[in-house]
Short mmCIF file of C-alpha atoms in Angstrom, two decimals:
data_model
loop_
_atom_site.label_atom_id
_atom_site.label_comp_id
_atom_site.label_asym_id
_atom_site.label_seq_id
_atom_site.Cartn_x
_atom_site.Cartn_y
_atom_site.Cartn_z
CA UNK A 1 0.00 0.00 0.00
CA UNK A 2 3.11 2.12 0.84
CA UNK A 3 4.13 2.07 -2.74
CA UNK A 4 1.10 2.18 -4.66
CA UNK A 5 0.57 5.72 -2.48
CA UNK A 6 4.18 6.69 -3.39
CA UNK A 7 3.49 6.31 -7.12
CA UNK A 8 0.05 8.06 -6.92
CA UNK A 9 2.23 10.89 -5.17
CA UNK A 10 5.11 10.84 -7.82
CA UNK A 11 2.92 9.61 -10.94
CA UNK A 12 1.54 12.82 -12.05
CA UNK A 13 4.97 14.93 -11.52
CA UNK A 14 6.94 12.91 -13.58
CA UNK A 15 4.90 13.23 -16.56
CA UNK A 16 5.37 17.08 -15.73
CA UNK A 17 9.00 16.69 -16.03
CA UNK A 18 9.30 14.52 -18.82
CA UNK A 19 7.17 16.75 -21.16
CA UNK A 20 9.15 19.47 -20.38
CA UNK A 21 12.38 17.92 -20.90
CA UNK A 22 10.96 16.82 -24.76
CA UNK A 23 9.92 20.92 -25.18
CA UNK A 24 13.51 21.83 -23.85
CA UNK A 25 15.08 19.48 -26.22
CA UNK A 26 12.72 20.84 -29.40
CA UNK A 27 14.11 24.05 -28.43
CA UNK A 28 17.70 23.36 -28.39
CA UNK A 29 16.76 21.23 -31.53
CA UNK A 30 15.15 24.48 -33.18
CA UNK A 31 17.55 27.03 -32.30
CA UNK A 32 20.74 24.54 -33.79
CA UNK A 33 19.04 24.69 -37.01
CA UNK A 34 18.11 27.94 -36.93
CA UNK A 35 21.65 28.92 -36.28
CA UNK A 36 23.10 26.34 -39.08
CA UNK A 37 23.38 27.47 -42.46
CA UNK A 38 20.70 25.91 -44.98
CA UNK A 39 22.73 23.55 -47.10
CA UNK A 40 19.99 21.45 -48.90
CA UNK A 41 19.63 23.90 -51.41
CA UNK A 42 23.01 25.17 -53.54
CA UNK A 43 23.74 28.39 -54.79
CA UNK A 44 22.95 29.54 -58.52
CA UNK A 45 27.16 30.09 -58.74
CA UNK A 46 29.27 28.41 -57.43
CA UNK A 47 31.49 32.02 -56.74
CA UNK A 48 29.21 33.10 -54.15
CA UNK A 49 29.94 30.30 -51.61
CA UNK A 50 33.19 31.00 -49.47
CA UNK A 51 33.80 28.00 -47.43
CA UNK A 52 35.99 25.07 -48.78
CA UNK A 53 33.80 22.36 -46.57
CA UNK A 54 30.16 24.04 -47.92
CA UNK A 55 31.63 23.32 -51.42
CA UNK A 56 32.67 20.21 -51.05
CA UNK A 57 29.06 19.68 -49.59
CA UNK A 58 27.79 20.72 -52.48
CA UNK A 59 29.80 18.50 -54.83
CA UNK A 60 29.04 15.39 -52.64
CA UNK A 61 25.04 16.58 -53.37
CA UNK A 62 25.88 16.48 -57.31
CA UNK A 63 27.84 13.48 -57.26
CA UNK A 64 24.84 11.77 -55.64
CA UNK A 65 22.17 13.07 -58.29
CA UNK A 66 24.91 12.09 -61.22
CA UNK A 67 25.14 8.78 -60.14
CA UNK A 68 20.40 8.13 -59.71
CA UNK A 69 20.25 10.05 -62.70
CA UNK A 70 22.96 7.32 -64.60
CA UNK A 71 21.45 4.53 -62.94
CA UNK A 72 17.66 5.91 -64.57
CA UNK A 73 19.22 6.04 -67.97
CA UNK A 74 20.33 2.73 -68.22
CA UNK A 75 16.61 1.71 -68.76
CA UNK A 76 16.24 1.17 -72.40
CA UNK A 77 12.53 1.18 -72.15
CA UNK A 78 11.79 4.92 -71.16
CA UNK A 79 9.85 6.99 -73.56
CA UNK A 80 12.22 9.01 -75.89
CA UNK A 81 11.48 12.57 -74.16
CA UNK A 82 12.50 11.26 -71.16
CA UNK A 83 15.57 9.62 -71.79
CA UNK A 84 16.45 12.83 -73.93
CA UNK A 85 15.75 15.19 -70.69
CA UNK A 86 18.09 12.72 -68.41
CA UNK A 87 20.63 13.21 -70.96
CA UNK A 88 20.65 16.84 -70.59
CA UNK A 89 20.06 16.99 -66.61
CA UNK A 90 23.56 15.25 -66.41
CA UNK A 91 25.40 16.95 -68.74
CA UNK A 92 24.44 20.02 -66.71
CA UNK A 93 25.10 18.41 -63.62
CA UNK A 94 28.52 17.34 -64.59
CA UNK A 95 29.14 21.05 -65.75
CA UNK A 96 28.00 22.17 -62.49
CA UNK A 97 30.06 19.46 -60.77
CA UNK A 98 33.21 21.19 -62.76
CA UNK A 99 32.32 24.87 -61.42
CA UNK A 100 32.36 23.70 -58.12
CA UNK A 101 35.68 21.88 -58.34
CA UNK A 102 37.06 25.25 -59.98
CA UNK A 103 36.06 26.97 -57.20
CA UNK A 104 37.45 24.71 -54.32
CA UNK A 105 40.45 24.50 -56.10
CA UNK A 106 40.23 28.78 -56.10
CA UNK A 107 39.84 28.89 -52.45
CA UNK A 108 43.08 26.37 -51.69
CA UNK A 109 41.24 23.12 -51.22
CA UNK A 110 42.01 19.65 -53.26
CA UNK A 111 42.67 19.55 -57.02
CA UNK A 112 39.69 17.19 -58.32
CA UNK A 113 40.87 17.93 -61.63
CA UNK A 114 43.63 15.90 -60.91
CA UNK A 115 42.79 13.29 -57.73
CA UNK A 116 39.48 12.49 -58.24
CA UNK A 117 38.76 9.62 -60.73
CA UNK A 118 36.79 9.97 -63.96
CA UNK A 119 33.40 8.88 -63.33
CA UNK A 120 31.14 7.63 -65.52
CA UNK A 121 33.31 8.13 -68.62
CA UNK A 122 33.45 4.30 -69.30
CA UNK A 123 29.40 4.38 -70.15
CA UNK A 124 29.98 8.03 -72.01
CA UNK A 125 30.31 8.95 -75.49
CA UNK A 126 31.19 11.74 -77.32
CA UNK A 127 30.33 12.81 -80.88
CA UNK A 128 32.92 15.69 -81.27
CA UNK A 129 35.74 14.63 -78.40
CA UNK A 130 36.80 17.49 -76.35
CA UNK A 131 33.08 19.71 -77.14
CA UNK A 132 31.25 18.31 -73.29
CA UNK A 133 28.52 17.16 -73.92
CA UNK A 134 28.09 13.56 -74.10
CA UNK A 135 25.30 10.76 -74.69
CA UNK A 136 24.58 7.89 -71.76
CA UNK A 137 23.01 4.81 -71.67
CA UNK A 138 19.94 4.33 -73.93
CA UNK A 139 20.52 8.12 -75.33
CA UNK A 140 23.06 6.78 -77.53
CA UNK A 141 20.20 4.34 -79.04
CA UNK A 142 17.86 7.42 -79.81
CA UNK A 143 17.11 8.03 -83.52
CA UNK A 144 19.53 10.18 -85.32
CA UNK A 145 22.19 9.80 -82.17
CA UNK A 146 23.17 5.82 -83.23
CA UNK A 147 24.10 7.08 -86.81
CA UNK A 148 26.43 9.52 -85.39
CA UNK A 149 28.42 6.81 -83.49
CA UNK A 150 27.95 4.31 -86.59
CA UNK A 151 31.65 3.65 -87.12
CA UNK A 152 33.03 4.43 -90.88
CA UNK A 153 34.87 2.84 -93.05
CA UNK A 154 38.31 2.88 -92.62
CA UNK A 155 39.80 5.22 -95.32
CA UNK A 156 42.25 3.63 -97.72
CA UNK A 157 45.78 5.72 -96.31
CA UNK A 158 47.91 7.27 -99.23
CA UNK A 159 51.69 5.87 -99.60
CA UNK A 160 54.26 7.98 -99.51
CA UNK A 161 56.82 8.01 -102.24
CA UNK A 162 59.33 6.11 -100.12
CA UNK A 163 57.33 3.05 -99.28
CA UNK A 164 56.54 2.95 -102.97
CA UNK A 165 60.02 2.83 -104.51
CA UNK A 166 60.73 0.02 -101.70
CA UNK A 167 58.76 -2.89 -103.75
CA UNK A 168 60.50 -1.46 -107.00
CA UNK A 169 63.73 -3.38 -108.39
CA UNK A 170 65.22 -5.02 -111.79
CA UNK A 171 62.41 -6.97 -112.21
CA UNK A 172 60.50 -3.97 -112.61
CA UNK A 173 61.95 -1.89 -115.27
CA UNK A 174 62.22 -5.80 -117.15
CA UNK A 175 65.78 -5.89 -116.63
CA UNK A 176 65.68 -9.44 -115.83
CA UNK A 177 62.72 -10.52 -118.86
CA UNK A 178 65.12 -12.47 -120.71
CA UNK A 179 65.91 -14.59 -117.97
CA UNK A 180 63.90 -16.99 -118.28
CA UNK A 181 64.23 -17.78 -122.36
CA UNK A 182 60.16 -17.63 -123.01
CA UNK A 183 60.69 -14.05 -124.05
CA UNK A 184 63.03 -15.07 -126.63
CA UNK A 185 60.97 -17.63 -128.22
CA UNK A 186 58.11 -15.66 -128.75
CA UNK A 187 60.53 -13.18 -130.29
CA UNK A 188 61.91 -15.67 -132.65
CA UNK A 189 58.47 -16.45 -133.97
CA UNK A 190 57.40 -12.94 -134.31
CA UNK A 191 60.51 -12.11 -136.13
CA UNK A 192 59.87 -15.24 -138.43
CA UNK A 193 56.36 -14.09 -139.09
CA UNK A 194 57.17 -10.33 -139.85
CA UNK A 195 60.21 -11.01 -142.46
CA UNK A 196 57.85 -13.50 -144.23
CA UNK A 197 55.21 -11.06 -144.22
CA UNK A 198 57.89 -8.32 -145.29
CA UNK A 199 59.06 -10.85 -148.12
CA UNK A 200 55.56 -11.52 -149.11
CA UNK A 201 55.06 -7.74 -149.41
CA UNK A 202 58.45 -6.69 -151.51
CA UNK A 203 57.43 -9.77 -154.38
CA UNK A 204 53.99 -8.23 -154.47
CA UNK A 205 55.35 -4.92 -155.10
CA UNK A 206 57.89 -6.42 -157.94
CA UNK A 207 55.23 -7.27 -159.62
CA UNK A 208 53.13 -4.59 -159.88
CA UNK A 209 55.99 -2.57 -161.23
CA UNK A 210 57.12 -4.98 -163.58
CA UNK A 211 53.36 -5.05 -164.77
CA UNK A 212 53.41 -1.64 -165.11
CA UNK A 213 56.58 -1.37 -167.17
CA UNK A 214 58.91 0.27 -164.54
CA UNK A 215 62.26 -1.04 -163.10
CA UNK A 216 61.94 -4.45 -160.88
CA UNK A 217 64.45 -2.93 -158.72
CA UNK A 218 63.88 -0.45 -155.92
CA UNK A 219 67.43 0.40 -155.58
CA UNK A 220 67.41 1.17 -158.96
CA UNK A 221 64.49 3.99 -158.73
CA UNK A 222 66.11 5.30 -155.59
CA UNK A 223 69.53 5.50 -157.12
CA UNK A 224 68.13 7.96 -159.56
CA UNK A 225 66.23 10.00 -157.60
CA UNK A 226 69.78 10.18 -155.14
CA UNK A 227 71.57 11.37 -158.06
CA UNK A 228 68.81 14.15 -159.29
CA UNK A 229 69.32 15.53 -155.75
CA UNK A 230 73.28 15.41 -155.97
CA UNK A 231 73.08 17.29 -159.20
CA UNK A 232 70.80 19.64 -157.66
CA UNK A 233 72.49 20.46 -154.50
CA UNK A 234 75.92 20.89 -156.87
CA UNK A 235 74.03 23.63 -159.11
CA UNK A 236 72.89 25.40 -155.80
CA UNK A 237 76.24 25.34 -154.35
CA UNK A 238 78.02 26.70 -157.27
CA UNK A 239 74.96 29.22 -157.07
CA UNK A 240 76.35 30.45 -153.82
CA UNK A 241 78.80 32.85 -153.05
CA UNK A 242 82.72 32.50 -151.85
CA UNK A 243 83.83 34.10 -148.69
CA UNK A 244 85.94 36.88 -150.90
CA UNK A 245 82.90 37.55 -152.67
CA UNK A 246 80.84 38.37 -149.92
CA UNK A 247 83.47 40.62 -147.94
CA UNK A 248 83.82 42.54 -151.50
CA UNK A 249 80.38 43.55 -151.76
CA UNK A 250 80.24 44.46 -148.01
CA UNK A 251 82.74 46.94 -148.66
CA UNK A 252 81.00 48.51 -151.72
CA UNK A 253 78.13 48.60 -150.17
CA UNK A 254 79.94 50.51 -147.01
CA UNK A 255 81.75 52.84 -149.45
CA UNK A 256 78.11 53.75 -151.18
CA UNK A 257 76.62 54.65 -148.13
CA UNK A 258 79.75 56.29 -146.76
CA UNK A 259 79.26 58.57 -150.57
CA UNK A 260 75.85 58.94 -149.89
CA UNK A 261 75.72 60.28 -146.18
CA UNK A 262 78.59 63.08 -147.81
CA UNK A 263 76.44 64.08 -150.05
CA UNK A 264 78.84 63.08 -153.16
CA UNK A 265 77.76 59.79 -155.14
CA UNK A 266 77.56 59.54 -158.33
CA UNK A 267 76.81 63.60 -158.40
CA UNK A 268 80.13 64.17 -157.38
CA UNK A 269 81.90 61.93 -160.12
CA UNK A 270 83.29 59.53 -157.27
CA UNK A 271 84.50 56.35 -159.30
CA UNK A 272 82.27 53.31 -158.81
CA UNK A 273 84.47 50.08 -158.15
CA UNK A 274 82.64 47.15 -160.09
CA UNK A 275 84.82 44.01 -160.47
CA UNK A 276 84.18 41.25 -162.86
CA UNK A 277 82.53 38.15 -161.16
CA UNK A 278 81.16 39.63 -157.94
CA UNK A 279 77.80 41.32 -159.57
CA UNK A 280 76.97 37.71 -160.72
CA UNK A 281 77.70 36.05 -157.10
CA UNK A 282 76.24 38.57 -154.88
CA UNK A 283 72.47 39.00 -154.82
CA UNK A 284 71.33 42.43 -155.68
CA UNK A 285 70.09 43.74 -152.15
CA UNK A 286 73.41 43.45 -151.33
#
């Protein structure tokens, strides 16, 4: 009975004390937050946050959102729009994630650029290499993006003038065709065949000429028309004039124009030099 009365006694403060150790402890609770800095949302630029530890906050957040939205992408059986708009969320996010490394790196913190391993480039791929943005999971199965990454042909590669001349030698040029004795036999025939065509030819001519009356002989024609052409390259050569000949009539000519520029001539009863021979040999321009 004791204790039943001691608990009636005691009952009613406890509860006093216990709800107004769970009010003091929301109030502590509240006034910690309130005094903590809101990091669930980032800023618009990443320049605007100071602290090294709030920035790598904020990376941590985007690494976390790259990796769900990666994982959602994977699905091959999400409508088109959808897979397109994932695409572009993480390209931004991984642009964002690379303004926020810049700006640790700014304010003395770790390199990322340089420590931090390349995620998710294994499942990436780029159209242009270098230009960001980058296709994952079923976005490089979209229509128009599979016909960018359809490989090509290899192209045939041009060889340089070096590697060409390497494969070139004797055989080549046909230095070496004789070698093996087929050339000459097929020589040997076709030199057979042409003189007996050649000799079939000349005894077809013979007798044509013989039916028309002139001389059987080719030589014979040819030897006259040779010695027509001696006779007529003699009469043009004794047509032409010696060496004497032609200074002679450079110095009349010289002495005429000398008379001439004087003013004397033929006015002035100058005797005109004329020698036998040389008005024959010289032509008259001279």
């Amino acid at each position: 009975r004791a204790c039943r009365s001691a608990r009636r006694a005691t009952g009613p403060m406890a509860r006093n004390e216990e709800k107004a150790q769970a009010m003091l402890n929301r109030f502590v609770v509240a006034k910690r937050d309130a005094n903590r800095v809101d990091m669930t949302k980032r800023p618009y630029l990443a320049s605007e946050c100071e602290d090294v530890s709030h920035c790598e906050v904020y990376r941590g957040q985007i690494l976390k959102e790259l990796s769900k939205k990666v994982s959602l992408i994977q699905n091959e059986g999400l409508d088109e729009h959808r897979v397109r708009d994932l695409n572009d969320a993480i390209n931004k996010l991984i642009r964002e994630k690379g303004h926020w490394e810049r700006q640790i790196k700014k304010l003395g913190g770790a390199d990322h650029f340089r420590t931090a391993p390349r995620l998710f480039e294994d499942d990436a791929e780029e159209v242009v290499p270098g230009r960001g943005y980058r296709y994952f999971g079923a976005a490089k199965k979209l229509p128009g993006v599979r016909e960018l990454f359809r490989k090509r042909a290899p192209e045939r590669e041009k060889r340089t003038r070096f590697e060409m001349m390497k494969g070139i030698d004797a055989d080549y040029y046909g230095y070496r065709d004789d070698d093996d004795g087929v050339l000459e036999e097929l020589e040997r025939a076709a030199e057979e065949g042409s003189l007996q065509q050649a000799r079939e030819d000349w005894e077809a001519r013979k007798a044509a000429r013989l039916a028309a009356g002139e001389p059987a002989d080719e030589e014979e024609s040819d030897g006259e028309g040779d010695g027509e052409d001696a006779r007529r390259a003699e009469r043009f050569q004794e047509a032409l004039p010696d060496r004497e000949a032609i200074e002679r009539a450079i110095l009349e000519k010289r002495k005429r124009e000398m008379l001439a520029m004087l003013g004397g001539g033929d006015a002035g009863g100058a005797p005109k030099h004329k020698e036998e021979g040389s008005i024959n040999l010289v032509p008259k321009s001279w």
